[in-house]
mmCIF file of C-alpha atoms and ligand atoms in Angstrom:
data_model
loop_
_atom_site.group_PDB
_atom_site.id
_atom_site.type_symbol
_atom_site.label_atom_id
_atom_site.label_comp_id
_atom_site.label_asym_id
_atom_site.label_seq_id
_atom_site.Cartn_x
_atom_site.Cartn_y
_atom_site.Cartn_z
ATOM 1 C CA UNK A 42 -54.040 -121.238 -91.904
ATOM 2 C CA UNK A 43 -56.211 -119.596 -93.554
ATOM 3 C CA UNK A 44 -56.414 -116.364 -94.650
ATOM 4 C CA UNK A 45 -58.893 -114.966 -91.932
ATOM 5 C CA UNK A 46 -56.683 -116.462 -89.379
ATOM 6 C CA UNK A 47 -56.114 -113.778 -86.060
ATOM 7 C CA UNK A 48 -52.869 -112.403 -85.368
ATOM 8 C CA UNK A 49 -51.709 -110.674 -82.565
ATOM 9 C CA UNK A 50 -49.858 -107.402 -83.049
ATOM 10 C CA UNK A 51 -47.946 -105.127 -80.435
ATOM 11 C CA UNK A 52 -48.970 -101.459 -79.859
ATOM 12 C CA UNK A 53 -46.826 -100.621 -76.295
ATOM 13 C CA UNK A 54 -45.463 -102.958 -73.939
ATOM 14 C CA UNK A 55 -48.588 -104.927 -72.318
ATOM 15 C CA UNK A 56 -50.456 -103.627 -75.038
ATOM 16 C CA UNK A 57 -52.010 -105.814 -78.255
ATOM 17 C CA UNK A 58 -54.393 -105.730 -80.690
ATOM 18 C CA UNK A 59 -56.110 -109.245 -81.708
ATOM 19 C CA UNK A 60 -56.752 -108.515 -85.956
ATOM 20 C CA UNK A 61 -58.688 -110.155 -87.630
ATOM 21 C CA UNK A 62 -58.416 -110.316 -91.613
ATOM 22 C CA UNK A 63 -59.397 -108.893 -93.434
ATOM 23 C CA UNK A 64 -61.823 -106.991 -91.606
ATOM 24 C CA UNK A 65 -64.928 -107.774 -93.563
ATOM 25 C CA UNK A 66 -68.210 -108.697 -92.197
ATOM 26 C CA UNK A 67 -68.024 -110.222 -88.532
ATOM 27 C CA UNK A 68 -64.346 -110.641 -88.506
ATOM 28 C CA UNK A 69 -63.549 -107.624 -86.135
ATOM 29 C CA UNK A 70 -60.325 -106.214 -84.206
ATOM 30 C CA UNK A 71 -60.322 -107.009 -79.883
ATOM 31 C CA UNK A 72 -57.266 -105.427 -78.205
ATOM 32 C CA UNK A 73 -55.417 -106.838 -74.936
ATOM 33 C CA UNK A 74 -53.426 -104.829 -72.384
ATOM 34 C CA UNK A 75 -52.547 -105.663 -68.900
ATOM 35 C CA UNK A 76 -49.376 -107.176 -66.759
ATOM 36 C CA UNK A 77 -48.560 -110.059 -65.162
ATOM 37 C CA UNK A 78 -51.146 -109.811 -62.333
ATOM 38 C CA UNK A 79 -54.425 -108.697 -64.685
ATOM 39 C CA UNK A 80 -55.628 -107.583 -68.087
ATOM 40 C CA UNK A 81 -58.888 -106.010 -69.552
ATOM 41 C CA UNK A 82 -60.000 -106.825 -73.269
ATOM 42 C CA UNK A 83 -61.617 -104.698 -75.400
ATOM 43 C CA UNK A 84 -64.688 -106.645 -77.391
ATOM 44 C CA UNK A 85 -64.632 -110.446 -78.447
ATOM 45 C CA UNK A 86 -65.234 -112.241 -81.514
ATOM 46 C CA UNK A 87 -68.268 -113.182 -83.282
ATOM 47 C CA UNK A 88 -67.842 -116.961 -82.567
ATOM 48 C CA UNK A 89 -67.089 -118.703 -79.875
ATOM 49 C CA UNK A 90 -64.458 -120.451 -81.475
ATOM 50 C CA UNK A 91 -62.925 -117.400 -82.749
ATOM 51 C CA UNK A 92 -63.093 -116.399 -78.672
ATOM 52 C CA UNK A 93 -61.353 -118.665 -77.608
ATOM 53 C CA UNK A 94 -58.352 -117.890 -80.009
ATOM 54 C CA UNK A 95 -58.837 -114.632 -78.126
ATOM 55 C CA UNK A 96 -58.555 -115.859 -75.018
ATOM 56 C CA UNK A 97 -55.767 -117.884 -75.848
ATOM 57 C CA UNK A 98 -53.977 -115.406 -77.435
ATOM 58 C CA UNK A 99 -53.829 -113.458 -73.981
ATOM 59 C CA UNK A 100 -53.047 -116.111 -71.849
ATOM 60 C CA UNK A 101 -49.726 -116.904 -74.787
ATOM 61 C CA UNK A 102 -48.639 -113.142 -74.349
ATOM 62 C CA UNK A 103 -48.182 -114.150 -70.412
ATOM 63 C CA UNK A 104 -51.546 -112.279 -68.773
ATOM 64 C CA UNK A 105 -53.966 -113.885 -67.217
ATOM 65 C CA UNK A 106 -57.911 -114.596 -68.325
ATOM 66 C CA UNK A 107 -59.046 -110.622 -68.145
ATOM 67 C CA UNK A 108 -61.524 -109.715 -65.515
ATOM 68 C CA UNK A 109 -62.948 -106.327 -66.781
ATOM 69 C CA UNK A 110 -63.719 -106.933 -70.726
ATOM 70 C CA UNK A 111 -65.248 -103.453 -72.193
ATOM 71 C CA UNK A 112 -67.524 -103.455 -75.212
ATOM 72 C CA UNK A 113 -66.774 -101.216 -77.853
ATOM 73 C CA UNK A 114 -70.868 -101.478 -79.014
ATOM 74 C CA UNK A 115 -73.523 -104.270 -78.897
ATOM 75 C CA UNK A 116 -73.118 -105.633 -82.382
ATOM 76 C CA UNK A 117 -72.111 -109.326 -82.647
ATOM 77 C CA UNK A 118 -69.065 -109.527 -84.056
ATOM 78 C CA UNK A 119 -67.895 -107.728 -80.802
ATOM 79 C CA UNK A 120 -70.374 -109.520 -78.017
ATOM 80 C CA UNK A 121 -71.396 -112.989 -79.136
ATOM 81 C CA UNK A 122 -68.250 -114.258 -77.959
ATOM 82 C CA UNK A 123 -68.418 -112.638 -74.163
ATOM 83 C CA UNK A 124 -70.241 -115.387 -72.484
ATOM 84 C CA UNK A 125 -66.349 -117.370 -72.845
ATOM 85 C CA UNK A 126 -64.807 -114.610 -70.635
ATOM 86 C CA UNK A 127 -67.048 -115.732 -67.401
ATOM 87 C CA UNK A 128 -66.831 -116.127 -64.963
ATOM 88 C CA UNK A 129 -63.300 -113.797 -63.998
ATOM 89 C CA UNK A 130 -64.868 -111.016 -66.092
ATOM 90 C CA UNK A 131 -67.094 -108.715 -65.801
ATOM 91 C CA UNK A 132 -67.887 -106.831 -68.510
ATOM 92 C CA UNK A 133 -68.262 -103.116 -68.375
ATOM 93 C CA UNK A 134 -70.252 -100.906 -72.077
ATOM 94 C CA UNK A 135 -72.528 -97.629 -72.549
ATOM 95 C CA UNK A 136 -76.130 -98.167 -70.845
ATOM 96 C CA UNK A 137 -77.214 -98.210 -74.371
ATOM 97 C CA UNK A 138 -74.846 -101.261 -74.887
ATOM 98 C CA UNK A 139 -76.916 -103.092 -72.600
ATOM 99 C CA UNK A 140 -80.100 -102.071 -73.899
ATOM 100 C CA UNK A 141 -79.405 -102.905 -77.396
ATOM 101 C CA UNK A 142 -77.320 -106.089 -76.588
ATOM 102 C CA UNK A 143 -80.184 -106.953 -74.354
ATOM 103 C CA UNK A 144 -83.029 -106.065 -77.460
ATOM 104 C CA UNK A 145 -80.892 -107.706 -80.433
ATOM 105 C CA UNK A 146 -79.793 -111.288 -78.604
ATOM 106 C CA UNK A 147 -79.151 -113.685 -81.225
ATOM 107 C CA UNK A 148 -79.512 -111.669 -84.499
ATOM 108 C CA UNK A 149 -76.212 -112.643 -86.424
ATOM 109 C CA UNK A 150 -77.778 -116.351 -85.868
ATOM 110 C CA UNK A 151 -80.828 -114.354 -87.681
ATOM 111 C CA UNK A 152 -79.219 -112.290 -90.350
ATOM 112 C CA UNK A 153 -76.728 -114.947 -90.749
ATOM 113 C CA UNK A 154 -78.644 -118.928 -89.888
ATOM 114 C CA UNK A 155 -75.444 -120.846 -91.328
ATOM 115 C CA UNK A 156 -73.244 -119.678 -90.035
ATOM 116 C CA UNK A 157 -71.760 -122.328 -86.896
ATOM 117 C CA UNK A 158 -71.211 -119.663 -83.942
ATOM 118 C CA UNK A 159 -70.756 -122.328 -81.398
ATOM 119 C CA UNK A 160 -71.812 -122.041 -77.846
ATOM 120 C CA UNK A 161 -72.773 -117.999 -77.519
ATOM 121 C CA UNK A 162 -74.400 -116.503 -73.896
ATOM 122 C CA UNK A 163 -75.687 -113.030 -74.492
ATOM 123 C CA UNK A 164 -73.747 -111.785 -71.644
ATOM 124 C CA UNK A 165 -74.413 -107.368 -71.924
ATOM 125 C CA UNK A 166 -72.273 -105.018 -69.641
ATOM 126 C CA UNK A 167 -72.329 -105.687 -66.204
ATOM 127 C CA UNK A 168 -70.981 -102.192 -65.328
ATOM 128 C CA UNK A 169 -72.338 -99.494 -67.645
ATOM 129 C CA UNK A 170 -71.591 -95.784 -67.391
ATOM 130 C CA UNK A 171 -72.836 -93.119 -70.058
ATOM 131 C CA UNK A 172 -70.181 -90.636 -70.325
ATOM 132 C CA UNK A 173 -66.520 -91.143 -69.597
ATOM 133 C CA UNK A 174 -65.594 -93.774 -66.930
ATOM 134 C CA UNK A 175 -61.927 -94.040 -66.126
ATOM 135 C CA UNK A 176 -60.103 -97.682 -65.476
ATOM 136 C CA UNK A 177 -56.982 -98.730 -64.401
ATOM 137 C CA UNK A 178 -55.102 -101.592 -65.180
ATOM 138 C CA UNK A 179 -51.930 -102.030 -63.551
ATOM 139 C CA UNK A 180 -50.043 -98.622 -64.722
ATOM 140 C CA UNK A 181 -52.110 -98.319 -67.320
ATOM 141 C CA UNK A 182 -55.132 -96.096 -67.572
ATOM 142 C CA UNK A 183 -58.013 -96.879 -69.709
ATOM 143 C CA UNK A 184 -60.178 -94.294 -70.771
ATOM 144 C CA UNK A 185 -63.683 -95.349 -71.830
ATOM 145 C CA UNK A 186 -65.222 -92.145 -73.534
ATOM 146 C CA UNK A 187 -68.863 -92.873 -75.204
ATOM 147 C CA UNK A 188 -68.861 -90.074 -78.436
ATOM 148 C CA UNK A 189 -72.642 -89.942 -78.777
ATOM 149 C CA UNK A 190 -74.446 -91.468 -81.019
ATOM 150 C CA UNK A 191 -72.456 -93.292 -83.769
ATOM 151 C CA UNK A 192 -72.391 -96.221 -85.531
ATOM 152 C CA UNK A 193 -74.744 -97.020 -82.529
ATOM 153 C CA UNK A 194 -76.682 -95.205 -79.668
ATOM 154 C CA UNK A 195 -74.193 -96.941 -77.206
ATOM 155 C CA UNK A 196 -70.897 -96.666 -78.733
ATOM 156 C CA UNK A 197 -67.340 -96.795 -76.342
ATOM 157 C CA UNK A 198 -63.681 -95.432 -77.604
ATOM 158 C CA UNK A 199 -61.380 -96.831 -75.638
ATOM 159 C CA UNK A 200 -57.980 -94.204 -75.419
ATOM 160 C CA UNK A 201 -54.621 -95.119 -73.404
ATOM 161 C CA UNK A 202 -53.805 -91.662 -73.768
ATOM 162 C CA UNK A 203 -49.779 -92.930 -72.093
ATOM 163 C CA UNK A 204 -49.685 -95.386 -74.088
ATOM 164 C CA UNK A 205 -50.313 -93.150 -77.362
ATOM 165 C CA UNK A 206 -53.114 -96.092 -78.477
ATOM 166 C CA UNK A 207 -57.057 -95.427 -79.366
ATOM 167 C CA UNK A 208 -59.118 -98.443 -80.213
ATOM 168 C CA UNK A 209 -62.581 -97.143 -82.235
ATOM 169 C CA UNK A 210 -64.274 -99.950 -82.333
ATOM 170 C CA UNK A 211 -67.216 -99.116 -85.479
ATOM 171 C CA UNK A 212 -66.145 -96.080 -85.938
ATOM 172 C CA UNK A 213 -63.242 -96.418 -88.078
ATOM 173 C CA UNK A 214 -63.616 -99.551 -90.593
ATOM 174 C CA UNK A 215 -59.450 -99.361 -92.499
ATOM 175 C CA UNK A 216 -60.387 -100.296 -96.090
ATOM 176 C CA UNK A 217 -64.042 -101.235 -95.501
ATOM 177 C CA UNK A 218 -67.399 -99.078 -95.815
ATOM 178 C CA UNK A 219 -68.339 -97.557 -92.986
ATOM 179 C CA UNK A 220 -72.005 -98.712 -91.328
ATOM 180 C CA UNK A 221 -74.503 -96.348 -90.068
ATOM 181 C CA UNK A 222 -78.146 -98.154 -90.758
ATOM 182 C CA UNK A 223 -77.794 -98.074 -86.397
ATOM 183 C CA UNK A 224 -76.603 -94.920 -85.026
ATOM 184 C CA UNK A 225 -76.084 -91.578 -87.124
ATOM 185 C CA UNK A 226 -74.082 -89.880 -89.339
ATOM 186 C CA UNK A 227 -74.030 -86.488 -88.043
ATOM 187 C CA UNK A 228 -72.511 -88.485 -84.835
ATOM 188 C CA UNK A 229 -70.251 -90.707 -87.184
ATOM 189 C CA UNK A 230 -69.356 -86.844 -88.018
ATOM 190 C CA UNK A 231 -68.520 -85.697 -84.298
ATOM 191 C CA UNK A 232 -67.198 -89.427 -83.156
ATOM 192 C CA UNK A 233 -64.151 -87.944 -85.825
ATOM 193 C CA UNK A 234 -63.481 -84.711 -84.387
ATOM 194 C CA UNK A 235 -63.777 -86.524 -81.134
ATOM 195 C CA UNK A 236 -61.451 -89.437 -82.078
ATOM 196 C CA UNK A 237 -59.364 -86.886 -83.846
ATOM 197 C CA UNK A 238 -58.990 -84.430 -80.588
ATOM 198 C CA UNK A 239 -57.493 -87.695 -78.896
ATOM 199 C CA UNK A 240 -54.619 -87.040 -80.723
ATOM 200 C CA UNK A 241 -53.118 -90.595 -80.888
ATOM 201 C CA UNK A 242 -51.244 -92.131 -83.121
ATOM 202 C CA UNK A 243 -51.922 -95.535 -83.256
ATOM 203 C CA UNK A 244 -55.500 -96.528 -83.854
ATOM 204 C CA UNK A 245 -57.103 -99.763 -83.840
ATOM 205 C CA UNK A 246 -59.868 -99.802 -85.988
ATOM 206 C CA UNK A 247 -62.814 -102.068 -85.582
ATOM 207 C CA UNK A 248 -62.366 -104.168 -88.126
ATOM 208 C CA UNK A 249 -59.748 -104.499 -90.507
ATOM 209 C CA UNK A 250 -55.208 -103.919 -89.841
ATOM 210 C CA UNK A 251 -53.931 -101.208 -87.508
ATOM 211 C CA UNK A 252 -54.125 -97.675 -88.873
ATOM 212 C CA UNK A 253 -52.625 -94.281 -87.889
ATOM 213 C CA UNK A 254 -55.293 -90.934 -87.462
ATOM 214 C CA UNK A 255 -55.369 -90.649 -91.649
ATOM 215 C CA UNK A 256 -57.960 -93.631 -91.146
ATOM 216 C CA UNK A 257 -60.103 -90.249 -89.980
ATOM 217 C CA UNK A 258 -59.932 -88.195 -93.062
ATOM 218 C CA UNK A 259 -60.800 -90.774 -95.079
ATOM 219 C CA UNK A 260 -63.710 -91.798 -93.074
ATOM 220 C CA UNK A 261 -64.878 -88.319 -93.201
ATOM 221 C CA UNK A 262 -64.758 -87.478 -96.641
ATOM 222 C CA UNK A 263 -67.075 -90.596 -96.933
ATOM 223 C CA UNK A 264 -69.164 -89.459 -94.390
ATOM 224 C CA UNK A 265 -69.798 -85.459 -96.546
ATOM 225 C CA UNK A 266 -69.653 -87.989 -100.133
ATOM 226 C CA UNK A 267 -72.970 -89.962 -98.418
ATOM 227 C CA UNK A 268 -74.758 -86.633 -96.515
ATOM 228 C CA UNK A 269 -74.393 -84.263 -100.450
ATOM 229 C CA UNK A 270 -75.491 -87.948 -102.430
ATOM 230 C CA UNK A 271 -78.715 -88.221 -100.144
ATOM 231 C CA UNK A 272 -79.696 -84.413 -100.087
ATOM 232 C CA UNK A 273 -80.032 -85.038 -103.995
ATOM 233 C CA UNK A 274 -81.486 -87.962 -103.813
ATOM 234 C CA UNK A 275 -83.637 -86.537 -101.384
ATOM 235 C CA UNK A 276 -84.665 -83.560 -102.872
ATOM 236 C CA UNK A 277 -85.203 -85.477 -106.531
ATOM 237 C CA UNK A 278 -87.202 -87.755 -105.087
ATOM 238 C CA UNK A 279 -85.071 -90.614 -105.570
ATOM 239 C CA UNK A 280 -85.219 -93.721 -103.321
ATOM 240 C CA UNK A 281 -82.183 -94.810 -101.043
ATOM 241 C CA UNK A 282 -81.198 -97.908 -103.781
ATOM 242 C CA UNK A 283 -82.271 -95.959 -106.469
ATOM 243 C CA UNK A 284 -79.539 -93.411 -105.589
ATOM 244 C CA UNK A 285 -76.578 -95.758 -104.395
ATOM 245 C CA UNK A 286 -77.156 -97.643 -107.660
ATOM 246 C CA UNK A 287 -76.624 -94.393 -109.972
ATOM 247 C CA UNK A 288 -73.907 -93.704 -107.455
ATOM 248 C CA UNK A 289 -69.874 -93.330 -108.898
ATOM 249 C CA UNK A 290 -68.044 -94.981 -106.344
ATOM 250 C CA UNK A 291 -64.664 -92.538 -107.217
ATOM 251 C CA UNK A 292 -61.884 -93.348 -104.091
ATOM 252 C CA UNK A 293 -64.108 -95.612 -101.814
ATOM 253 C CA UNK A 294 -64.783 -98.090 -104.488
ATOM 254 C CA UNK A 295 -61.809 -100.112 -103.383
ATOM 255 C CA UNK A 296 -63.394 -100.446 -99.989
ATOM 256 C CA UNK A 297 -65.229 -103.665 -98.579
ATOM 257 C CA UNK A 298 -68.890 -103.681 -98.084
ATOM 258 C CA UNK A 299 -70.093 -101.218 -100.832
ATOM 259 C CA UNK A 300 -72.906 -102.274 -100.543
ATOM 260 C CA UNK A 301 -73.182 -100.536 -97.318
ATOM 261 C CA UNK A 302 -73.462 -96.951 -99.183
ATOM 262 C CA UNK A 303 -77.202 -98.106 -99.522
ATOM 263 C CA UNK A 304 -78.008 -98.179 -95.612
ATOM 264 C CA UNK A 305 -76.014 -95.680 -95.385
ATOM 265 C CA UNK A 306 -78.801 -93.478 -97.253
ATOM 266 C CA UNK A 307 -81.258 -94.968 -95.704
ATOM 267 C CA UNK A 308 -79.878 -93.713 -92.285
ATOM 268 C CA UNK A 309 -78.953 -90.132 -93.982
ATOM 269 C CA UNK A 310 -82.840 -89.795 -95.798
ATOM 270 C CA UNK A 311 -84.080 -90.505 -91.859
ATOM 271 C CA UNK A 312 -81.417 -87.862 -90.650
ATOM 272 C CA UNK A 313 -83.404 -85.378 -93.398
ATOM 273 C CA UNK A 314 -86.347 -86.615 -92.773
ATOM 274 C CA UNK A 315 -85.689 -84.995 -89.786
ATOM 275 C CA UNK A 316 -86.110 -88.944 -87.369
ATOM 276 C CA UNK A 317 -83.887 -88.645 -84.196
ATOM 277 C CA UNK A 318 -80.228 -90.029 -84.518
ATOM 278 C CA UNK A 319 -80.635 -93.419 -83.876
ATOM 279 C CA UNK A 320 -84.245 -94.273 -84.195
ATOM 280 C CA UNK A 321 -84.549 -97.692 -85.602
ATOM 281 C CA UNK A 322 -85.021 -98.311 -89.141
ATOM 282 C CA UNK A 323 -85.908 -101.678 -90.942
ATOM 283 C CA UNK A 324 -83.532 -104.315 -91.056
ATOM 284 C CA UNK A 325 -84.850 -105.814 -93.438
ATOM 285 C CA UNK A 326 -85.070 -103.355 -96.442
ATOM 286 C CA UNK A 327 -81.508 -102.086 -95.118
ATOM 287 C CA UNK A 328 -80.787 -105.878 -95.624
ATOM 288 C CA UNK A 329 -82.926 -106.597 -98.559
ATOM 289 C CA UNK A 330 -81.320 -102.944 -100.462
ATOM 290 C CA UNK A 331 -77.740 -104.332 -99.893
ATOM 291 C CA UNK A 332 -78.065 -107.853 -101.261
ATOM 292 C CA UNK A 333 -79.527 -105.857 -104.503
ATOM 293 C CA UNK A 334 -76.405 -104.423 -104.692
ATOM 294 C CA UNK A 335 -74.877 -107.455 -104.939
ATOM 295 C CA UNK A 336 -76.874 -107.910 -107.460
ATOM 296 C CA UNK A 337 -79.269 -110.172 -105.420
ATOM 297 C CA UNK A 338 -76.757 -112.720 -103.222
ATOM 298 C CA UNK A 339 -76.809 -111.305 -99.279
ATOM 299 C CA UNK A 340 -73.892 -110.028 -97.050
ATOM 300 C CA UNK A 341 -72.169 -112.930 -95.836
ATOM 301 C CA UNK A 342 -70.323 -113.675 -92.257
ATOM 302 C CA UNK A 343 -67.277 -114.053 -92.979
ATOM 303 C CA UNK A 344 -65.981 -115.531 -89.259
HETATM 304 ZN ZN1 ZN B 291 -70.463 -102.730 -84.962
#
C-alpha cells in the first residue's frame, strides 16, 4: 500500500468516485456509474497502471466495462488512460477537448520524462458536443455541460440531477491550488456560479477528496484574490513572478501546489492585457516560473 493508492467512494446507488490521494500533480479523480448492464466512466488516469486500477475498480463493483468515457478536459492526467477502455468505450467530450488533446499529444512525457506512464495511446473524444449533452445509463440521467472557457477551453461538468452529484473536473481542486494558465480567470468565476446553480450536495473535484459546495466558496475567494493581486502588480509594472513572490498567501498557504499562483497570475495578466480567454501562454515560461517559486525545483508528477 502506498499513500497515493486510489480508493472508491459510493456516492449514490450505482454511482462512485475513484479518488487518488493526495490529489497533487498527476493524481486526478475519476468516477463511474451504471448498473449490471452498462456503465459510464468520468475521466481516466495519468498512467496505464492507474487506468488499469480504475478498470479493476469498475469490475469489482459489479459493473460491466464502460461503454462511454466522458473526458472532463484534455489534460493527460484525466485522459492518458483512455486507450485502456477501448475498444469497448466511446470517448465523449467537448469539441475543444478533442482539438486540445490532439494538439497536446504526449505532453506529460515532455513535462515529466522520468515518469513511467506505461503504454499511452492518445484517444481524444470521438463524440463531441458544444453546449450540452444528455446521456442515459440505465435509469441514470447524465448531463454533460460546457461551462465556457474555465480550467481549459474544453471543460465539461458532469451532473447527475437525480442523485445530487456533480463531477467538476479541474474547475475545483479540493485542498489544492486552482490552475488557470490554459483557461481563464473570469471564465473560472463564471463556471463556479454555474456549478453553484446546479445545487448538487455531493461534489467530486478534479483532484482531492470528495467534498460539498463549500469548495466553490473558497475557490472563488482565491480567484478574486488572484485578480486583485494581478491588478496591483500589473499597474506597478511588476512581473507575475515578482508579484507572486511578494504575495501573502494567507488561508491559501496550506493548499498543495501553491507555486501555481505565478501560473495563475500569468493568466490574469493576459486578461488584463485584453488577450482572449484561453489564448495560449508560453508553457516554458509558466513552468519555469513555477520552478522558481519552488526554489528552483521543477514541479513533479506524483503518479
Ligand atoms: Zn487539468
